[in-house]
Short mmCIF file of C-alpha atoms and ligand atoms in Angstrom, two decimals:
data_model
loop_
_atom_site.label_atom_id
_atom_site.label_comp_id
_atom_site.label_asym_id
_atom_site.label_seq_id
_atom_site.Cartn_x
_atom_site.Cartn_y
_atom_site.Cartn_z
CA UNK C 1 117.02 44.95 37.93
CA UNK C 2 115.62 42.00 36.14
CA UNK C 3 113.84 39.02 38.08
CA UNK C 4 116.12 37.07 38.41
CA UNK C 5 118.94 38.94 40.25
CA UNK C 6 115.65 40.40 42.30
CA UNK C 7 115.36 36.99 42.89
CA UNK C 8 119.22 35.84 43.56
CA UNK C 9 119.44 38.91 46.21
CA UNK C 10 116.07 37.76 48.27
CA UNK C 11 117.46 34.43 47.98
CA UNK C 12 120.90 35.62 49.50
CA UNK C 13 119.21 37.94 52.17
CA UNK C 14 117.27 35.21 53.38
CA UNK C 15 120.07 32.63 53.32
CA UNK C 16 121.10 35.39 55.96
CA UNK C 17 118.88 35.61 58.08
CA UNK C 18 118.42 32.23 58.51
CA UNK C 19 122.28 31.73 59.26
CA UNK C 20 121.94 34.79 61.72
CA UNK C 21 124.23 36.50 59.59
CA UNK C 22 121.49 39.35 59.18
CA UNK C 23 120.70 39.45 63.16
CA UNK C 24 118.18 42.79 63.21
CA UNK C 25 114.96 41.64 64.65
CA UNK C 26 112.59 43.41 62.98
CA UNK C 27 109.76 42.79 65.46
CA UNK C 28 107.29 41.51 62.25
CA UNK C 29 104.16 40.99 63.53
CA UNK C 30 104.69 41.62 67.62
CA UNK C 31 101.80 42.45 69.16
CA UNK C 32 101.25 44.55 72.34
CA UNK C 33 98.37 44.34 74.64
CA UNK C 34 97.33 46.43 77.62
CA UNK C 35 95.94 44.46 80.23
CA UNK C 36 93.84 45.43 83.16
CA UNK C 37 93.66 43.41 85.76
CA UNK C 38 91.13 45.27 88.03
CA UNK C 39 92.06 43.42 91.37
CA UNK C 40 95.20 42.33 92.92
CA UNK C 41 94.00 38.74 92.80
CA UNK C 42 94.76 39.11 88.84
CA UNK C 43 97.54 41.31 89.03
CA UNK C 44 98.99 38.46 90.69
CA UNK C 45 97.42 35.92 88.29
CA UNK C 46 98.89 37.59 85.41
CA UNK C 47 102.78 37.92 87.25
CA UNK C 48 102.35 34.07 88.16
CA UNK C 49 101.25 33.73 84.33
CA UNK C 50 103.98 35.93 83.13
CA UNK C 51 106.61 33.92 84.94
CA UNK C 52 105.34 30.35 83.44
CA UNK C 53 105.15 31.79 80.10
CA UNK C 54 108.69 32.98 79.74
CA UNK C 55 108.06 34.45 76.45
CA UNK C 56 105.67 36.90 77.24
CA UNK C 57 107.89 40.42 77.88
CA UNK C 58 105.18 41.91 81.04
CA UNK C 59 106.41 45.47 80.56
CA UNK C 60 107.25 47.56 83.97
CA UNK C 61 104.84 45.21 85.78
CA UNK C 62 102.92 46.99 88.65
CA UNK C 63 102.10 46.47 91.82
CA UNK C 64 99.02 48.15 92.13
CA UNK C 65 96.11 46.68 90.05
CA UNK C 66 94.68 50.08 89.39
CA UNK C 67 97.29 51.73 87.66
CA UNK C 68 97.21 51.75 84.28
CA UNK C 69 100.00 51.15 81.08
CA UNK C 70 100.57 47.31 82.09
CA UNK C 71 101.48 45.96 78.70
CA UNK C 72 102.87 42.72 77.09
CA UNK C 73 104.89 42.62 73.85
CA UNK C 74 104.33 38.65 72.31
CA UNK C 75 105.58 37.40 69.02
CA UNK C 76 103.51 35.99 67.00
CA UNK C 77 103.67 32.60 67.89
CA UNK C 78 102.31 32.95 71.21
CA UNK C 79 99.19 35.20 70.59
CA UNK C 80 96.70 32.72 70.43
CA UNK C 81 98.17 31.08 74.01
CA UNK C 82 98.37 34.90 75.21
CA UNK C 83 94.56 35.23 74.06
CA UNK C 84 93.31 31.83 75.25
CA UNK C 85 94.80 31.94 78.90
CA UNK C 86 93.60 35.95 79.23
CA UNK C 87 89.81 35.05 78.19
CA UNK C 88 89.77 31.79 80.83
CA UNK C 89 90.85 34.05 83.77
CA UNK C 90 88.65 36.99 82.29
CA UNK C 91 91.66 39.40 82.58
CA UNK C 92 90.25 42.55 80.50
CA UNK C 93 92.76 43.49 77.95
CA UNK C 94 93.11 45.33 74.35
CA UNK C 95 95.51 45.10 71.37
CA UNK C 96 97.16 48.74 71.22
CA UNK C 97 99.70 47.59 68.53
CA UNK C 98 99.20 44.74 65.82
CA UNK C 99 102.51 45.19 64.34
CA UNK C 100 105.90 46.36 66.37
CA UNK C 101 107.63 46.57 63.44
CA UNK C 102 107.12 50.01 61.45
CA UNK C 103 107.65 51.40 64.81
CA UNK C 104 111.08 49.69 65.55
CA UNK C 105 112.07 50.72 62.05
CA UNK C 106 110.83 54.27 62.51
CA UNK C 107 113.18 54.75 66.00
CA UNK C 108 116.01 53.05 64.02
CA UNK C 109 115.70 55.58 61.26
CA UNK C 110 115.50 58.36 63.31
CA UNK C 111 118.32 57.71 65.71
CA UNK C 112 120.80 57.24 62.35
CA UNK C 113 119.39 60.12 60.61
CA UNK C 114 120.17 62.18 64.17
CA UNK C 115 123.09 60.65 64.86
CA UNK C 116 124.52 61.55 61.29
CA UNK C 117 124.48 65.01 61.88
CA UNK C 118 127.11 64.46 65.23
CA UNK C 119 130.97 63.09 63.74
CA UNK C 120 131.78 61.43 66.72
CA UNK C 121 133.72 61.72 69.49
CA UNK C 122 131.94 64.99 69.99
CA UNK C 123 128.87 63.04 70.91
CA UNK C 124 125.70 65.54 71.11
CA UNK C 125 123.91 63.73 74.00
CA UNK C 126 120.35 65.23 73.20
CA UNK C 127 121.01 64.13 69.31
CA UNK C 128 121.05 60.56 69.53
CA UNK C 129 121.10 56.83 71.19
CA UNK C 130 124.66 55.40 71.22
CA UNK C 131 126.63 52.26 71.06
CA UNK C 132 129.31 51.54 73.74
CA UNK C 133 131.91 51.68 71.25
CA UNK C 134 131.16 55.40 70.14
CA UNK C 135 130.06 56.10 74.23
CA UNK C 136 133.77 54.51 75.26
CA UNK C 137 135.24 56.59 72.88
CA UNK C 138 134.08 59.83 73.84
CA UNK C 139 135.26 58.96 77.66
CA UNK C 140 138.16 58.25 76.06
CA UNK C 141 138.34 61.93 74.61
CA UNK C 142 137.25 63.57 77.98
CA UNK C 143 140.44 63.28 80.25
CA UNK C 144 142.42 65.66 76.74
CA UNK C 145 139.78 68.12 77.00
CA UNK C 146 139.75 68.56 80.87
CA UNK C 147 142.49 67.05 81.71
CA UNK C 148 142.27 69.36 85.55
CA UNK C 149 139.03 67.32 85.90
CA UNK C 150 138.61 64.28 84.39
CA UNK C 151 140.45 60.50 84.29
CA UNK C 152 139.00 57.37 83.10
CA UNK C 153 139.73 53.91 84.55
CA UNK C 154 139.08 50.40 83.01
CA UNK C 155 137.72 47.83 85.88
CA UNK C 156 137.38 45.07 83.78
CA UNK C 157 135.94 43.18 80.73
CA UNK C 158 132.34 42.37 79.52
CA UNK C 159 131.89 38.75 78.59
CA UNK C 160 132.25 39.62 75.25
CA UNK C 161 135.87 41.49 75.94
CA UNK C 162 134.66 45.09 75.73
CA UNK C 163 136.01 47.11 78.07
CA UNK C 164 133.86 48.30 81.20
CA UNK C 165 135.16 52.00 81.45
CA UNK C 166 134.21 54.36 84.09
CA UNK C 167 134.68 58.63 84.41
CA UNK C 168 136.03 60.60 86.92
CA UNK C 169 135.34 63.87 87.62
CA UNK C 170 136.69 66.10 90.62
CA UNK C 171 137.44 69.66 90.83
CA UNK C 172 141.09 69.50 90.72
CA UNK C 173 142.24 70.47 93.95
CA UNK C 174 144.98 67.42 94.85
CA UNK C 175 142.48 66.61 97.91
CA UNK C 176 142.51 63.29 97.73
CA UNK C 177 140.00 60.25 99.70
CA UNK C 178 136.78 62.86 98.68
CA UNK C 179 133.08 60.92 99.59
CA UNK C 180 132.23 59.75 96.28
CA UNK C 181 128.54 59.72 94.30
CA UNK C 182 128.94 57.05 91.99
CA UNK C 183 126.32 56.82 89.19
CA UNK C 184 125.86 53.97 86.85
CA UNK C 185 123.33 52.96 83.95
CA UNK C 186 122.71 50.45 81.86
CA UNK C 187 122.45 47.55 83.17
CA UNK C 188 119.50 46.52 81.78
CA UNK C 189 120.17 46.50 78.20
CA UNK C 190 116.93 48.47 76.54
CA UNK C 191 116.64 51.06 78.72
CA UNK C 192 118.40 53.72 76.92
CA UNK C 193 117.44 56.99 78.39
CA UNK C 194 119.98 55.76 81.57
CA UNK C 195 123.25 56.29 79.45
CA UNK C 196 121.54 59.35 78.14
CA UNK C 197 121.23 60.63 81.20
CA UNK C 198 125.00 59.50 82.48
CA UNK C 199 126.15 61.69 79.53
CA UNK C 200 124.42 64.66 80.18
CA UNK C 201 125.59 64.67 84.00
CA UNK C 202 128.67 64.30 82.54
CA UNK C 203 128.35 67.26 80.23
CA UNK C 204 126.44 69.36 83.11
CA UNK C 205 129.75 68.56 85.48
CA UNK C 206 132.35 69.15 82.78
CA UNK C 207 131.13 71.38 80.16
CA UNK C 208 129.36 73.58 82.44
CA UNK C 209 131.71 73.29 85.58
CA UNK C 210 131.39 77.09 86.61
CA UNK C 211 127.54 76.85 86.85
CA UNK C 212 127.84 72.99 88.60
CA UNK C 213 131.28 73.42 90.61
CA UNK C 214 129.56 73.63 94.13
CA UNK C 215 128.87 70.17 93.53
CA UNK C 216 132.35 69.18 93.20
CA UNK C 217 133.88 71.17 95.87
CA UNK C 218 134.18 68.34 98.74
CA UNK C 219 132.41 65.24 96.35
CA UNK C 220 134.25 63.25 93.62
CA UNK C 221 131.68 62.15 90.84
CA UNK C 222 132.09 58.34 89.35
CA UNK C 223 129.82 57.72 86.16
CA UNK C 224 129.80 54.23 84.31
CA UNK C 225 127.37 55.11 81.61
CA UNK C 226 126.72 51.66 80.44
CA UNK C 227 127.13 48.34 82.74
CA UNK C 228 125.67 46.01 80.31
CA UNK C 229 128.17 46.36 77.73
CA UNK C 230 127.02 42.84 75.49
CA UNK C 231 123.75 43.04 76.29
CA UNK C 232 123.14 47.18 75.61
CA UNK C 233 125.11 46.60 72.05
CA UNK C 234 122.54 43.59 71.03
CA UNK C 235 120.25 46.36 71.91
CA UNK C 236 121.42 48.43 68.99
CA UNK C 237 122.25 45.46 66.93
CA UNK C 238 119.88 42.52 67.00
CA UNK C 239 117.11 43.15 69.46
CA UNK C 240 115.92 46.33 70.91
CA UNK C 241 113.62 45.07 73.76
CA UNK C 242 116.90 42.93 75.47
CA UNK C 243 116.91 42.99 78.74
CA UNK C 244 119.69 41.14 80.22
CA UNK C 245 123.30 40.01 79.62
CA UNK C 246 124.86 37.79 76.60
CA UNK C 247 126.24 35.55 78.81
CA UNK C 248 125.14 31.83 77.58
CA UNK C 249 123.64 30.12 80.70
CA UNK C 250 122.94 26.32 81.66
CA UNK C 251 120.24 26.19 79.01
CA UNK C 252 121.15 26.18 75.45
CA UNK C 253 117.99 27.34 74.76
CA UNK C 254 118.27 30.61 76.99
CA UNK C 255 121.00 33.49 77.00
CA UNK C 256 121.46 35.94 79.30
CA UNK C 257 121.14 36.91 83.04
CA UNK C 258 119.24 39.73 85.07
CA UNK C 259 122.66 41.93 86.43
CA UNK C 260 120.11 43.51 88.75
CA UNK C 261 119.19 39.75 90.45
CA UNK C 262 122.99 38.95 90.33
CA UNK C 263 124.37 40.84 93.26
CA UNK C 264 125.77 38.97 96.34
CA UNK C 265 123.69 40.09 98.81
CA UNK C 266 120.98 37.86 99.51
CA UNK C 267 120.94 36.09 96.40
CA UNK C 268 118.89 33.39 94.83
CA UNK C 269 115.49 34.01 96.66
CA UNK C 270 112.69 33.20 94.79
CA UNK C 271 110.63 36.22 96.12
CA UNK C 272 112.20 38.97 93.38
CA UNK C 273 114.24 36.32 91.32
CA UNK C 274 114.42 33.24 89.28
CA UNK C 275 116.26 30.05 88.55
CA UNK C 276 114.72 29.85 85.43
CA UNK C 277 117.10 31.35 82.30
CA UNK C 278 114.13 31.77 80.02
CA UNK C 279 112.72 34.47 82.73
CA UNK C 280 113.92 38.05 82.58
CA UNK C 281 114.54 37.89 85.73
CA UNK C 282 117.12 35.02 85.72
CA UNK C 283 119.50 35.49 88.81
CA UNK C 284 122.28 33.34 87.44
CA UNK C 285 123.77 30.22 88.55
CA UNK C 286 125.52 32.04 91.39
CA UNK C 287 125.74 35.44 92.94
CA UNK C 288 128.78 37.55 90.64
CA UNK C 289 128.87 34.88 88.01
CA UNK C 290 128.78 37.94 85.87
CA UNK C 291 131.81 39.67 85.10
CA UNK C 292 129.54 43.12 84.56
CA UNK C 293 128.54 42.66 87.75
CA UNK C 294 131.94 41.71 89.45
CA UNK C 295 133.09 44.78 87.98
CA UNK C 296 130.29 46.78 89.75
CA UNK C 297 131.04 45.03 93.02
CA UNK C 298 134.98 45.69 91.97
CA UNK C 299 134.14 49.40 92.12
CA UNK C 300 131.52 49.58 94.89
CA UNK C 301 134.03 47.99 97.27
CA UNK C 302 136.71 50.23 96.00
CA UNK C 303 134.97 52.85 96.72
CA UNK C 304 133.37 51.38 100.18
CA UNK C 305 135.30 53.89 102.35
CA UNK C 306 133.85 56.66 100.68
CA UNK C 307 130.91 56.05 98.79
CA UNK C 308 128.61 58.27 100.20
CA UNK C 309 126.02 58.17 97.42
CA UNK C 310 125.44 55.09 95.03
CA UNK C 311 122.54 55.85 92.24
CA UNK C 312 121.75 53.42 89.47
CA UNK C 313 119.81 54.54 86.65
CA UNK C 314 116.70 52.64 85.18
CA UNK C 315 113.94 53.23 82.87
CA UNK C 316 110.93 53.30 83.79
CA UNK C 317 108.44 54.81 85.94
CA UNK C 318 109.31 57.92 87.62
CA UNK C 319 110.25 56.28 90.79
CA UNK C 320 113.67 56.63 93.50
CA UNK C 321 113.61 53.16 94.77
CA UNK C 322 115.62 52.71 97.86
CA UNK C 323 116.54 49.51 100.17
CA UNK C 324 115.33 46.90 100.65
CA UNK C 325 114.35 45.16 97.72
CA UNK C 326 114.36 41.70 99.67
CA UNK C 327 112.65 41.95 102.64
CA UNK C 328 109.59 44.30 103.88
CA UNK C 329 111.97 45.86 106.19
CA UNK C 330 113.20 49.24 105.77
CA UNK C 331 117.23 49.60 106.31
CA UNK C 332 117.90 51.81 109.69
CA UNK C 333 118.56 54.80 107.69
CA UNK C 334 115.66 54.98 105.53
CA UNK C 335 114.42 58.47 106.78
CA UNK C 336 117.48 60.13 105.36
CA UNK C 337 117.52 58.35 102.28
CA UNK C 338 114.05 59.11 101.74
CA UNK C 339 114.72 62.65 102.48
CA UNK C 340 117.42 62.43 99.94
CA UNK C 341 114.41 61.26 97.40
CA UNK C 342 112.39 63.67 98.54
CA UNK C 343 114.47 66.74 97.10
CA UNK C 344 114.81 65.02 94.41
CA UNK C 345 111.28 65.06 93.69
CA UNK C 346 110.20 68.51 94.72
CA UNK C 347 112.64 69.70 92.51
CA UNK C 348 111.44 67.54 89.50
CA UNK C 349 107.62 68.17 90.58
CA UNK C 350 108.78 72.08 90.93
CA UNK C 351 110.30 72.46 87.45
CA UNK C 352 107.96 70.46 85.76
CA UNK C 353 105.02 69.17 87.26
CA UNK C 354 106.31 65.40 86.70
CA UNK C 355 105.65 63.44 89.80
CA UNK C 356 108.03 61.18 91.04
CA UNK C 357 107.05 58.54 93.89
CA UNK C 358 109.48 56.86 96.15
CA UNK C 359 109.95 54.90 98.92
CA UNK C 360 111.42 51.25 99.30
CA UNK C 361 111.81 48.70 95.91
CA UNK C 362 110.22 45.98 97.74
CA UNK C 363 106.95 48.36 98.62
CA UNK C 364 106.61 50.17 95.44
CA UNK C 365 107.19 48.30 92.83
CA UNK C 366 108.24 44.92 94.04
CA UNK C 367 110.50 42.67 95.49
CA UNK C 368 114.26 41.98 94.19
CA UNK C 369 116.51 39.22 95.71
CA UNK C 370 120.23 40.28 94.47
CA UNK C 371 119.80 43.91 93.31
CA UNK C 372 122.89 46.19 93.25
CA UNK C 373 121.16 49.30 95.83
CA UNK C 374 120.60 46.21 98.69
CA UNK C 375 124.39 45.36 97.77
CA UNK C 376 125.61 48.80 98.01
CA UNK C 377 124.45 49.49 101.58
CA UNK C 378 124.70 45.81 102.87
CA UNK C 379 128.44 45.38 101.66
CA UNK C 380 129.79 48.34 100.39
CA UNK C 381 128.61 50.96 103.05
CA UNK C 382 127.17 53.13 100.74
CA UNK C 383 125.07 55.28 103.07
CA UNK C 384 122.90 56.86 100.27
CA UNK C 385 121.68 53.83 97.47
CA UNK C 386 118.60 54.71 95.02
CA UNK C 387 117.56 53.07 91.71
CA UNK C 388 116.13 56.05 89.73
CA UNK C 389 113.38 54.90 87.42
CA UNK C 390 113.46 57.78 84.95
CA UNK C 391 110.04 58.44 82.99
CA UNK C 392 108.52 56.66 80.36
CA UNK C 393 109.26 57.25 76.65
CA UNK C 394 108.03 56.19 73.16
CA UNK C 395 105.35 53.38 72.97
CA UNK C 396 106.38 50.22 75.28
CA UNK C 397 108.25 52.69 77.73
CA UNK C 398 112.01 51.74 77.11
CA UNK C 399 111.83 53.33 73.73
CA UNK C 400 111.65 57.02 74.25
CA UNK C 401 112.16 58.92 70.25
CA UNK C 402 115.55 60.69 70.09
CA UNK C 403 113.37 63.79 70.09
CA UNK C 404 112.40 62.84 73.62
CA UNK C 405 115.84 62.78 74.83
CA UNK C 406 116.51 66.27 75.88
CA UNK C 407 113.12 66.72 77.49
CA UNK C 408 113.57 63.71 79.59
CA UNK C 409 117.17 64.35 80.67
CA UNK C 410 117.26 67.75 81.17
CA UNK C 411 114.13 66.95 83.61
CA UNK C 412 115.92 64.00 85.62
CA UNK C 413 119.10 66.20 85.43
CA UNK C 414 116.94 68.70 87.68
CA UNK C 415 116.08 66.03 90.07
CA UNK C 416 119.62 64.28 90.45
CA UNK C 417 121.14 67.47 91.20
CA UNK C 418 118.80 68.40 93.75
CA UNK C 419 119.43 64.96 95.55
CA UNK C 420 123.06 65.60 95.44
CA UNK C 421 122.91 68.51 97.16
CA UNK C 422 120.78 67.40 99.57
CA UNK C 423 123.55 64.41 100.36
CA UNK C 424 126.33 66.98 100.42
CA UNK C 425 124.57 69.42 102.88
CA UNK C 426 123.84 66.35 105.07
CA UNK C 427 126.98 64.10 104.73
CA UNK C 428 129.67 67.02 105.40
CA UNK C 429 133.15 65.56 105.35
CA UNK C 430 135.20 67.08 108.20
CA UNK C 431 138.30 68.79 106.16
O1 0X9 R 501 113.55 45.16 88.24
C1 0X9 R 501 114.53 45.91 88.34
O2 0X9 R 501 115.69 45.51 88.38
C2 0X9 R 501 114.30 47.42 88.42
N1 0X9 R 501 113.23 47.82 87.56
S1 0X9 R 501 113.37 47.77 85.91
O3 0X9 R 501 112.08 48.06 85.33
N2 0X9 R 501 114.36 48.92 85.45
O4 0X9 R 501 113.91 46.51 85.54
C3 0X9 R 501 113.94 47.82 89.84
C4 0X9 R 501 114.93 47.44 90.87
C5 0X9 R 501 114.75 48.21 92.12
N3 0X9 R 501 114.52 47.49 93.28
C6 0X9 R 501 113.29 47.01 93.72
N4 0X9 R 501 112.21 47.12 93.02
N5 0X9 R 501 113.25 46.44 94.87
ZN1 ZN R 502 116.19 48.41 84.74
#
């Protein structure tokens, strides 16, 4: 190639870029710090900071001071105000990554190398991170295969128009009106371990119905592996580290809402929520002005008569967060959710030493005004609602390696099983 077409084709890829034509965010200089804030008068210091400075991405933030892995990704632009405002409030901290970039372009590689192997729709779960498009098409491919035990259902649109499919599956009886555990994941864009899992509960219920069928003998299953259709596709396409939904808000300047501060059940407090649409945590202009999470609502109240057990997968922590997010108060059957959590955990801690912790959102991790759990059992009468925080993967926690997949899943797999069963033995329909 001589110079001058060298030339001509930087020229063109950076006419690109700048149009937005050439979206991928490479992550070019990114920088990730772990900070330790050593009391809970900093912790706080740093959320209040983290909030004001919109920009800063305060990974998994904690709310106990003395646990470790608090980290924030900042572009490069805001460094020097991340640096200044750390060193006046003496927050200890240390730069673990100088450069996102190689490591962005390293998961991207892998997952397409991986993926290559797998013509789709045969998706191998453990092989791979997947768009919605090849994950809607493999539902699509399910009810053929099994068609005794599986239908899929369309309950509505993203913003963008992609469809929001969920799965079926049921033993194939004819008894109809079944208590339901419905499962969803996704709905925060990056966290892409939660549609791995989905898929492999699918798998474990489908594939392997003669080991699993016990839990399908008086439960139908309902699995929507990805909620956050838009927002989990810019994931793969533009911007791995996106959080919320593609929805353009008030602000021209900010895109996107929080589906888990979205939910009509008290909505819009500031406690566990924001106005603001440069936060992460943007709640939206008003509860369900999503249509993600109208479709959520769609199916939780669908299901309200029967929904025995509503789990939403997240990433990460290794927590079962249960009602309330909003308030300090505990719902009035805590005891037998937690006991629900608690089999859970034994069986993960059991099988593979991973400890999981639960109790209620608002006490363990912190508080959330609009969350779908507090919807589930406020509105829907869901009498069983967790948010599963599945373990931490790859280097800023949302970005477990493809290799980590099977490890990870096969793990929670364990633990959501073991909760199941613990709701079927307790919440016996009377046949
Ligand atoms: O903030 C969230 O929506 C969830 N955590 S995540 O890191 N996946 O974003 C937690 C929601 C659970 N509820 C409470 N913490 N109350
Ligand atoms: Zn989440």
């Amino acid at each position: 190639m001589t110079s001058f077409t060298l030339l001509g084709l930087l020229l063109v890829l950076l006419l690109l870029r700048f149009k937005g034509l050439l979206a991928w965010q490479d992550y070019k200089d990114y920088k990730v710090f772990e900070v330790k804030p050593h009391d809970d008068i900093k912790l706080r210091m740093l959320h209040q900071l983290a909030r004001e400075k919109a920009h800063w991405d305060l990974l998994a933030p904690r709310r106990n001071y003395n646990e470790s892995g608090l980290r924030v990704l900042v572009s490069p632009s805001q460094v020097d105000g991340l640096l200044e405002l750390l060193k006046t409030h003496s927050i200890e901290h240390q730069l673990l990554l100088d450069d996102l970039s190689p490591l962005v372009e390293a998961q991207r590689a892998e997952n397409q190398r991986s993926k290559s192997l797998n013509p789709s729709p045969r998706l191998d779960v453990l092989g791979g991170f997947y768009t919605h498009a090849e994950i809607n098409e493999y539902l699509d491919s399910l009810p053929e295969r099994y068609p005794q035990h599986a239908f899929v259902k369309q309950f509505g649109w993203s913003y963008e128009r992609r469809p929001l499919k969920l799965l079926t599956i049921h033993n194939g009886d004819g008894r109809s009106n079944k208590p339901v555990i419905f499962i969803d994941a996704a709905m925060h864009a990056r966290e892409w371990i939660a549609p791995s899992l989905a898929l492999y509960i699918i798998q474990q219920l489908l594939d392997n119905y003669a080991e699993n069928k016990q839990l399908l003998q008086d439960y139908d299953w309902i699995i929507m592996p990805v909620v956050n259709a838009d927002g989990y596709e810019f994931s793969h396409t533009d911007s791995r580290y996106w959080r919320k939904t593609r929805k353009p808000t008030w602000d021209p300047e900010n895109i996107g809402t929080d589906l888990n501060r979205n939910f009509g059940y008290e909505w819009g407090h500031d406690e566990g929520s924001s106005p603001d649409p440069a936060e992460e945590i943007y709640r939206g202009e008003h509860a369900f002005d999503q249509p993600e999470s109208q479709v959520v609502r769609d199916i939780l109240l669908h299901y309200s008569d029967r929904l025995t057990f509503y789990l939403s997968l997240h990433s990460y922590g290794n927590f079962f967060l249960l009602p309330w997010g909003h308030t300090s108060d505990l719902p009035k059957n805590y005891n037998d959710m937690m006991e629900v959590a608690d089999a859970g955990a034994l069986a993960i801690v059991q099988a593979t030493n991973e400890i999981y912790s639960y109790g209620s959102g608002y006490h363990l991790m912190y508080p959330t005004s609009g969350d779908s759990t507090d919807y589930a059992v406020a509105v829907a009468n869901a009498t069983v609602a967790i948010t599963m925080e599945l373990p931490a993967g790859g280097f800023l926690g949302f970005d477990p390696w493809v290799s980590h997949i099977e490890g990870i899943v096969t793990e929670s797999w364990i633990g959501v099983r073991a909760m199941a069963m613990e709701v079927i033995r307790r919440y016996q329909p009377e046949s």
